[in-house]
Amino acid sequence: MAALPAFRVIVPARMHSTRLPRKMLADIGGKPLVAWVAERAAQSGAQEVVVATDHEDIRSAVAARGVKVILTSPDHPTGTDRLAEAVAQLALGDDEIVVNVQGDEPLLDPELVRQVARSLADHPGASISTAAHPLHDAATFFSPNVVKVVIDDAGYAQYFSRAPIPYARDAFAKSREALPADFPAYRHIGIYAYRVRFLREYVSLAQTAAERFEALEQLRALGHGYRIAVALWNGNLEAGVDTQEDLERVRSVLASR
């Protein structure tokens, strides 16, 4: 296996959350949710883990745990915009690698973080890397709530969609109850590594029609000619925290550890 490249993790953590108010500060075993995420990310071997937040309450709670944290604008429309401000504040070099770890995923596998960082380092033509998991279930494949990705033979993303892609024309004409054997269906996993140069350029990119209609931010990069490498992940996928039920599940899992 290739050596682990140098990289940093930035955890965007905004206070507003519709389904679970103030979830970044939700208590899990005496520690706020976002602090668990930062600790988990640190286990990846990152040079540094930085929380980028829009709220003083999050800043003070994270700083009290000894985690590096910076305050960013509350007006960013996306987490990527928040990352762009963070790398500017941190004065990072254009060729440095930054992994975006969502602040609501305290069960994230550190190996997935490493794999995404390594994938970007191994694909010099890519500005971004992300991850995907093989799909074997037809119902999941046809669900518009599941984002799929088509990957070329060099390991780069060709397209992301909520639609069932690629489409097995002949097999699905007969039945859509099961996926055909050896069908290259992949579920996108929402973790990204970026070259800092791309983050500096991202803020000036116009939204594309595909991004707007699919509601998939990564299509902006593809639409403007940036390449996205895709790491294939076969490990477990743990859901993040979006609801009170998710929070109780995570509390139970972490208590058992």
mmCIF file of C-alpha atoms in Angstrom:
data_model
loop_
_atom_site.group_PDB
_atom_site.id
_atom_site.type_symbol
_atom_site.label_atom_id
_atom_site.label_comp_id
_atom_site.label_asym_id
_atom_site.label_seq_id
_atom_site.Cartn_x
_atom_site.Cartn_y
_atom_site.Cartn_z
ATOM 1 C CA MET A 1 0.000 0.000 0.000
ATOM 2 C CA ALA A 2 1.204 3.506 -0.850
ATOM 3 C CA ALA A 3 2.556 5.646 1.957
ATOM 4 C CA LEU A 4 0.075 7.938 3.627
ATOM 5 C CA PRO A 5 0.373 11.455 2.157
ATOM 6 C CA ALA A 6 0.458 14.559 4.312
ATOM 7 C CA PHE A 7 -3.042 15.972 4.760
ATOM 8 C CA ARG A 8 -5.214 17.987 7.107
ATOM 9 C CA VAL A 9 -8.822 17.427 8.149
ATOM 10 C CA ILE A 10 -11.272 20.311 8.344
ATOM 11 C CA VAL A 11 -14.621 19.696 10.021
ATOM 12 C CA PRO A 12 -17.279 22.232 8.939
ATOM 13 C CA ALA A 13 -19.714 22.637 11.848
ATOM 14 C CA ARG A 14 -22.589 25.063 11.507
ATOM 15 C CA MET A 15 -25.052 25.637 14.286
ATOM 16 C CA HIS A 16 -28.289 25.658 12.261
ATOM 17 C CA SER A 17 -29.940 22.260 11.832
ATOM 18 C CA THR A 18 -33.589 21.876 10.880
ATOM 19 C CA ARG A 19 -34.254 18.324 12.056
ATOM 20 C CA LEU A 20 -32.116 18.333 15.200
ATOM 21 C CA PRO A 21 -31.498 21.838 16.604
ATOM 22 C CA ARG A 22 -27.972 22.537 17.905
ATOM 23 C CA LYS A 23 -26.959 18.988 17.046
ATOM 24 C CA MET A 24 -23.234 19.802 16.890
ATOM 25 C CA LEU A 25 -23.378 20.367 20.649
ATOM 26 C CA ALA A 26 -25.573 17.350 21.410
ATOM 27 C CA ASP A 27 -24.200 15.547 24.460
ATOM 28 C CA ILE A 28 -22.798 12.061 23.887
ATOM 29 C CA GLY A 29 -21.236 10.570 26.982
ATOM 30 C CA GLY A 30 -20.398 13.993 28.378
ATOM 31 C CA LYS A 31 -18.825 15.262 25.154
ATOM 32 C CA PRO A 32 -20.374 17.311 22.306
ATOM 33 C CA LEU A 33 -21.013 15.444 19.075
ATOM 34 C CA VAL A 34 -18.555 17.523 17.031
ATOM 35 C CA ALA A 35 -15.756 16.786 19.532
ATOM 36 C CA TRP A 36 -16.257 13.055 18.930
ATOM 37 C CA VAL A 37 -15.938 13.710 15.197
ATOM 38 C CA ALA A 38 -12.697 15.673 15.660
ATOM 39 C CA GLU A 39 -11.211 12.910 17.829
ATOM 40 C CA ARG A 40 -12.209 10.283 15.281
ATOM 41 C CA ALA A 41 -10.682 12.314 12.451
ATOM 42 C CA ALA A 42 -7.423 12.672 14.414
ATOM 43 C CA GLN A 43 -7.102 8.872 14.393
ATOM 44 C CA SER A 44 -6.694 9.010 10.599
ATOM 45 C CA GLY A 45 -3.109 10.219 10.854
ATOM 46 C CA ALA A 46 -3.912 13.754 9.702
ATOM 47 C CA GLN A 47 -1.262 16.383 10.397
ATOM 48 C CA GLU A 48 -3.931 18.558 11.965
ATOM 49 C CA VAL A 49 -7.675 18.568 12.605
ATOM 50 C CA VAL A 50 -9.451 21.923 12.526
ATOM 51 C CA VAL A 51 -13.130 22.600 13.235
ATOM 52 C CA ALA A 52 -14.510 25.472 11.116
ATOM 53 C CA THR A 53 -17.675 26.818 12.695
ATOM 54 C CA ASP A 54 -20.060 29.733 12.350
ATOM 55 C CA HIS A 55 -21.014 29.981 16.021
ATOM 56 C CA GLU A 56 -19.264 31.033 19.215
ATOM 57 C CA ASP A 57 -20.973 28.298 21.267
ATOM 58 C CA ILE A 58 -19.423 25.605 19.071
ATOM 59 C CA ARG A 59 -16.071 27.398 19.047
ATOM 60 C CA SER A 60 -15.873 27.567 22.834
ATOM 61 C CA ALA A 61 -17.090 23.982 23.375
ATOM 62 C CA VAL A 62 -14.529 22.569 20.929
ATOM 63 C CA ALA A 63 -11.663 24.759 22.153
ATOM 64 C CA ALA A 64 -12.341 23.575 25.702
ATOM 65 C CA ARG A 65 -11.541 20.061 24.468
ATOM 66 C CA GLY A 66 -8.173 21.145 23.078
ATOM 67 C CA VAL A 67 -9.256 20.944 19.440
ATOM 68 C CA LYS A 68 -8.125 23.658 17.056
ATOM 69 C CA VAL A 69 -11.116 25.707 15.901
ATOM 70 C CA ILE A 70 -11.692 28.774 13.735
ATOM 71 C CA LEU A 71 -14.716 31.026 13.338
ATOM 72 C CA THR A 72 -16.048 31.433 9.800
ATOM 73 C CA SER A 73 -18.847 33.448 8.249
ATOM 74 C CA PRO A 74 -22.441 32.355 9.019
ATOM 75 C CA ASP A 75 -23.432 33.186 5.431
ATOM 76 C CA HIS A 76 -21.743 30.363 3.514
ATOM 77 C CA PRO A 77 -24.239 28.516 1.266
ATOM 78 C CA THR A 78 -22.276 25.231 1.339
ATOM 79 C CA GLY A 79 -19.727 23.404 3.435
ATOM 80 C CA THR A 80 -17.242 23.755 0.577
ATOM 81 C CA ASP A 81 -17.503 27.545 0.784
ATOM 82 C CA ARG A 82 -16.773 27.278 4.513
ATOM 83 C CA LEU A 83 -13.714 25.141 3.716
ATOM 84 C CA ALA A 84 -12.504 27.744 1.243
ATOM 85 C CA GLU A 85 -12.598 30.407 3.957
ATOM 86 C CA ALA A 86 -10.905 28.036 6.403
ATOM 87 C CA VAL A 87 -7.926 27.306 4.119
ATOM 88 C CA ALA A 88 -7.536 31.047 3.561
ATOM 89 C CA GLN A 89 -7.496 31.697 7.316
ATOM 90 C CA LEU A 90 -4.999 28.868 7.790
ATOM 91 C CA ALA A 91 -2.833 30.185 4.910
ATOM 92 C CA LEU A 92 -2.402 26.711 3.414
ATOM 93 C CA GLY A 93 -0.360 26.116 0.268
ATOM 94 C CA ASP A 94 -2.028 25.416 -3.090
ATOM 95 C CA ASP A 95 -0.769 21.832 -3.293
ATOM 96 C CA GLU A 96 -1.767 20.803 0.230
ATOM 97 C CA ILE A 97 -4.523 18.223 0.710
ATOM 98 C CA VAL A 98 -7.520 18.895 2.933
ATOM 99 C CA VAL A 99 -10.147 16.287 3.808
ATOM 100 C CA ASN A 100 -13.654 17.515 4.562
ATOM 101 C CA VAL A 101 -15.186 15.436 7.379
ATOM 102 C CA GLN A 102 -18.812 16.219 8.178
ATOM 103 C CA GLY A 103 -19.363 17.368 11.747
ATOM 104 C CA ASP A 104 -22.263 14.968 12.345
ATOM 105 C CA GLU A 105 -20.453 11.655 11.710
ATOM 106 C CA PRO A 106 -18.955 10.523 15.034
ATOM 107 C CA LEU A 107 -18.767 6.882 13.880
ATOM 108 C CA LEU A 108 -16.728 7.643 10.758
ATOM 109 C CA ASP A 109 -14.000 5.072 10.087
ATOM 110 C CA PRO A 110 -10.568 6.793 10.167
ATOM 111 C CA GLU A 111 -9.407 4.406 7.438
ATOM 112 C CA LEU A 112 -11.958 5.944 5.052
ATOM 113 C CA VAL A 113 -10.388 9.358 5.687
ATOM 114 C CA ARG A 114 -6.950 7.929 4.947
ATOM 115 C CA GLN A 115 -8.186 6.209 1.794
ATOM 116 C CA VAL A 116 -9.707 9.375 0.352
ATOM 117 C CA ALA A 117 -6.551 11.398 1.080
ATOM 118 C CA ARG A 118 -4.392 8.682 -0.482
ATOM 119 C CA SER A 119 -6.636 8.534 -3.568
ATOM 120 C CA LEU A 120 -6.156 12.238 -4.243
ATOM 121 C CA ALA A 121 -2.394 11.954 -3.817
ATOM 122 C CA ASP A 122 -2.341 8.966 -6.192
ATOM 123 C CA HIS A 123 -4.320 10.799 -8.915
ATOM 124 C CA PRO A 124 -2.297 13.884 -9.866
ATOM 125 C CA GLY A 125 -4.879 14.834 -12.483
ATOM 126 C CA ALA A 126 -7.611 15.159 -9.846
ATOM 127 C CA SER A 127 -8.543 18.266 -7.895
ATOM 128 C CA ILE A 128 -10.891 16.327 -5.623
ATOM 129 C CA SER A 129 -11.281 12.782 -4.392
ATOM 130 C CA THR A 130 -14.276 11.092 -2.852
ATOM 131 C CA ALA A 131 -15.442 7.544 -2.133
ATOM 132 C CA ALA A 132 -17.990 5.024 -3.324
ATOM 133 C CA HIS A 133 -19.343 1.696 -2.123
ATOM 134 C CA PRO A 134 -20.467 -1.204 -4.383
ATOM 135 C CA LEU A 135 -24.256 -1.466 -4.665
ATOM 136 C CA HIS A 136 -25.911 -4.873 -4.792
ATOM 137 C CA ASP A 137 -29.519 -4.114 -3.873
ATOM 138 C CA ALA A 138 -31.961 -3.112 -6.646
ATOM 139 C CA ALA A 139 -34.270 -1.096 -4.382
ATOM 140 C CA THR A 140 -31.344 1.000 -3.164
ATOM 141 C CA PHE A 141 -30.029 1.435 -6.696
ATOM 142 C CA PHE A 142 -33.376 2.791 -7.958
ATOM 143 C CA SER A 143 -33.938 5.106 -4.972
ATOM 144 C CA PRO A 144 -33.564 8.824 -5.799
ATOM 145 C CA ASN A 145 -32.378 9.347 -2.225
ATOM 146 C CA VAL A 146 -29.219 7.369 -2.990
ATOM 147 C CA VAL A 147 -26.570 9.126 -5.072
ATOM 148 C CA LYS A 148 -24.849 6.932 -7.627
ATOM 149 C CA VAL A 149 -21.554 7.494 -9.419
ATOM 150 C CA VAL A 150 -20.163 6.124 -12.694
ATOM 151 C CA ILE A 151 -16.387 5.613 -12.570
ATOM 152 C CA ASP A 152 -14.015 5.335 -15.534
ATOM 153 C CA ASP A 153 -11.230 2.781 -15.842
ATOM 154 C CA ALA A 154 -8.644 5.216 -14.465
ATOM 155 C CA GLY A 155 -10.625 5.716 -11.246
ATOM 156 C CA TYR A 156 -12.169 9.103 -12.042
ATOM 157 C CA ALA A 157 -15.836 10.004 -11.695
ATOM 158 C CA GLN A 158 -17.723 10.431 -14.957
ATOM 159 C CA TYR A 159 -21.031 11.544 -13.423
ATOM 160 C CA PHE A 160 -23.023 11.559 -10.195
ATOM 161 C CA SER A 161 -26.795 11.224 -10.156
ATOM 162 C CA ARG A 162 -29.861 10.419 -8.093
ATOM 163 C CA ALA A 163 -31.052 8.496 -11.158
ATOM 164 C CA PRO A 164 -30.138 4.807 -11.630
ATOM 165 C CA ILE A 165 -26.793 5.015 -13.433
ATOM 166 C CA PRO A 166 -25.379 3.230 -15.300
ATOM 167 C CA TYR A 167 -28.585 1.772 -16.722
ATOM 168 C CA ALA A 168 -28.607 -1.905 -17.673
ATOM 169 C CA ARG A 169 -30.919 -1.511 -20.653
ATOM 170 C CA ASP A 170 -31.479 -5.148 -21.606
ATOM 171 C CA ALA A 171 -31.518 -6.569 -18.070
ATOM 172 C CA PHE A 172 -33.917 -3.925 -16.739
ATOM 173 C CA ALA A 173 -36.239 -4.393 -19.711
ATOM 174 C CA LYS A 174 -36.832 -7.883 -18.337
ATOM 175 C CA SER A 175 -36.848 -7.135 -14.610
ATOM 176 C CA ARG A 176 -35.904 -4.437 -12.129
ATOM 177 C CA GLU A 177 -36.134 -6.735 -9.121
ATOM 178 C CA ALA A 178 -32.418 -7.519 -9.052
ATOM 179 C CA LEU A 179 -29.178 -6.108 -10.407
ATOM 180 C CA PRO A 180 -27.376 -8.138 -13.083
ATOM 181 C CA ALA A 181 -24.173 -9.993 -12.237
ATOM 182 C CA ASP A 182 -20.979 -7.915 -12.292
ATOM 183 C CA PHE A 183 -23.001 -4.712 -12.674
ATOM 184 C CA PRO A 184 -20.779 -1.660 -11.904
ATOM 185 C CA ALA A 185 -23.200 0.147 -9.585
ATOM 186 C CA TYR A 186 -21.668 2.358 -6.909
ATOM 187 C CA ARG A 187 -23.202 4.386 -4.124
ATOM 188 C CA HIS A 188 -21.477 7.704 -3.526
ATOM 189 C CA ILE A 189 -20.126 8.298 -0.012
ATOM 190 C CA GLY A 190 -20.143 11.980 0.921
ATOM 191 C CA ILE A 191 -16.568 12.499 2.038
ATOM 192 C CA TYR A 192 -14.151 14.628 0.029
ATOM 193 C CA ALA A 193 -10.470 15.474 -0.151
ATOM 194 C CA TYR A 194 -9.445 18.661 -1.974
ATOM 195 C CA ARG A 195 -6.284 20.246 -3.240
ATOM 196 C CA VAL A 196 -6.238 23.701 -1.667
ATOM 197 C CA ARG A 197 -5.812 25.287 -5.106
ATOM 198 C CA PHE A 198 -9.262 24.010 -6.085
ATOM 199 C CA LEU A 199 -10.873 25.421 -2.940
ATOM 200 C CA ARG A 200 -9.462 28.842 -3.786
ATOM 201 C CA GLU A 201 -10.931 28.586 -7.297
ATOM 202 C CA TYR A 202 -14.252 27.045 -6.229
ATOM 203 C CA VAL A 203 -15.694 30.248 -4.795
ATOM 204 C CA SER A 204 -15.685 31.850 -8.260
ATOM 205 C CA LEU A 205 -17.346 28.924 -10.074
ATOM 206 C CA ALA A 206 -20.910 29.448 -11.279
ATOM 207 C CA GLN A 207 -23.510 26.842 -10.396
ATOM 208 C CA THR A 208 -24.238 24.476 -13.300
ATOM 209 C CA ALA A 209 -27.646 23.357 -14.526
ATOM 210 C CA ALA A 210 -26.891 19.724 -13.657
ATOM 211 C CA GLU A 211 -25.941 20.705 -10.114
ATOM 212 C CA ARG A 212 -29.100 22.767 -9.709
ATOM 213 C CA PHE A 213 -31.505 20.087 -10.932
ATOM 214 C CA GLU A 214 -29.786 17.101 -9.293
ATOM 215 C CA ALA A 215 -29.085 19.101 -6.096
ATOM 216 C CA LEU A 216 -25.542 17.665 -6.068
ATOM 217 C CA GLU A 217 -22.779 20.155 -5.350
ATOM 218 C CA GLN A 218 -19.991 17.950 -6.771
ATOM 219 C CA LEU A 219 -21.451 18.374 -10.250
ATOM 220 C CA ARG A 220 -20.246 21.991 -10.210
ATOM 221 C CA ALA A 221 -16.659 20.759 -10.220
ATOM 222 C CA LEU A 222 -17.277 18.244 -13.009
ATOM 223 C CA GLY A 223 -19.221 20.813 -15.021
ATOM 224 C CA HIS A 224 -16.249 23.181 -14.969
ATOM 225 C CA GLY A 225 -13.750 20.522 -16.027
ATOM 226 C CA TYR A 226 -12.243 19.524 -12.675
ATOM 227 C CA ARG A 227 -11.578 15.831 -12.191
ATOM 228 C CA ILE A 228 -12.735 13.806 -9.191
ATOM 229 C CA ALA A 229 -10.933 10.590 -8.199
ATOM 230 C CA VAL A 230 -13.058 7.913 -6.533
ATOM 231 C CA ALA A 231 -11.742 5.563 -3.845
ATOM 232 C CA LEU A 232 -13.642 2.274 -3.615
ATOM 233 C CA TRP A 233 -14.616 1.480 -0.037
ATOM 234 C CA ASN A 234 -15.648 -1.993 1.107
ATOM 235 C CA GLY A 235 -15.749 -1.323 4.834
ATOM 236 C CA ASN A 236 -18.776 -0.629 7.014
ATOM 237 C CA LEU A 237 -20.779 2.533 6.498
ATOM 238 C CA GLU A 238 -22.139 4.133 9.666
ATOM 239 C CA ALA A 239 -24.933 6.680 9.252
ATOM 240 C CA GLY A 240 -24.464 10.209 10.588
ATOM 241 C CA VAL A 241 -26.706 12.092 12.999
ATOM 242 C CA ASP A 242 -29.690 13.861 11.435
ATOM 243 C CA THR A 243 -32.500 13.078 13.867
ATOM 244 C CA GLN A 244 -33.077 12.396 17.565
ATOM 245 C CA GLU A 245 -33.320 8.684 16.729
ATOM 246 C CA ASP A 246 -29.903 8.835 15.057
ATOM 247 C CA LEU A 247 -28.494 10.543 18.139
ATOM 248 C CA GLU A 248 -29.828 7.825 20.454
ATOM 249 C CA ARG A 249 -28.358 5.138 18.191
ATOM 250 C CA VAL A 250 -24.935 6.791 18.242
ATOM 251 C CA ARG A 251 -25.072 7.239 22.015
ATOM 252 C CA SER A 252 -25.768 3.527 22.382
ATOM 253 C CA VAL A 253 -22.935 2.517 20.020
ATOM 254 C CA LEU A 254 -20.347 4.765 21.660
ATOM 255 C CA ALA A 255 -21.430 3.743 25.172
ATOM 256 C CA SER A 256 -20.891 0.109 24.220
ATOM 257 C CA ARG A 257 -17.318 0.888 23.125
#
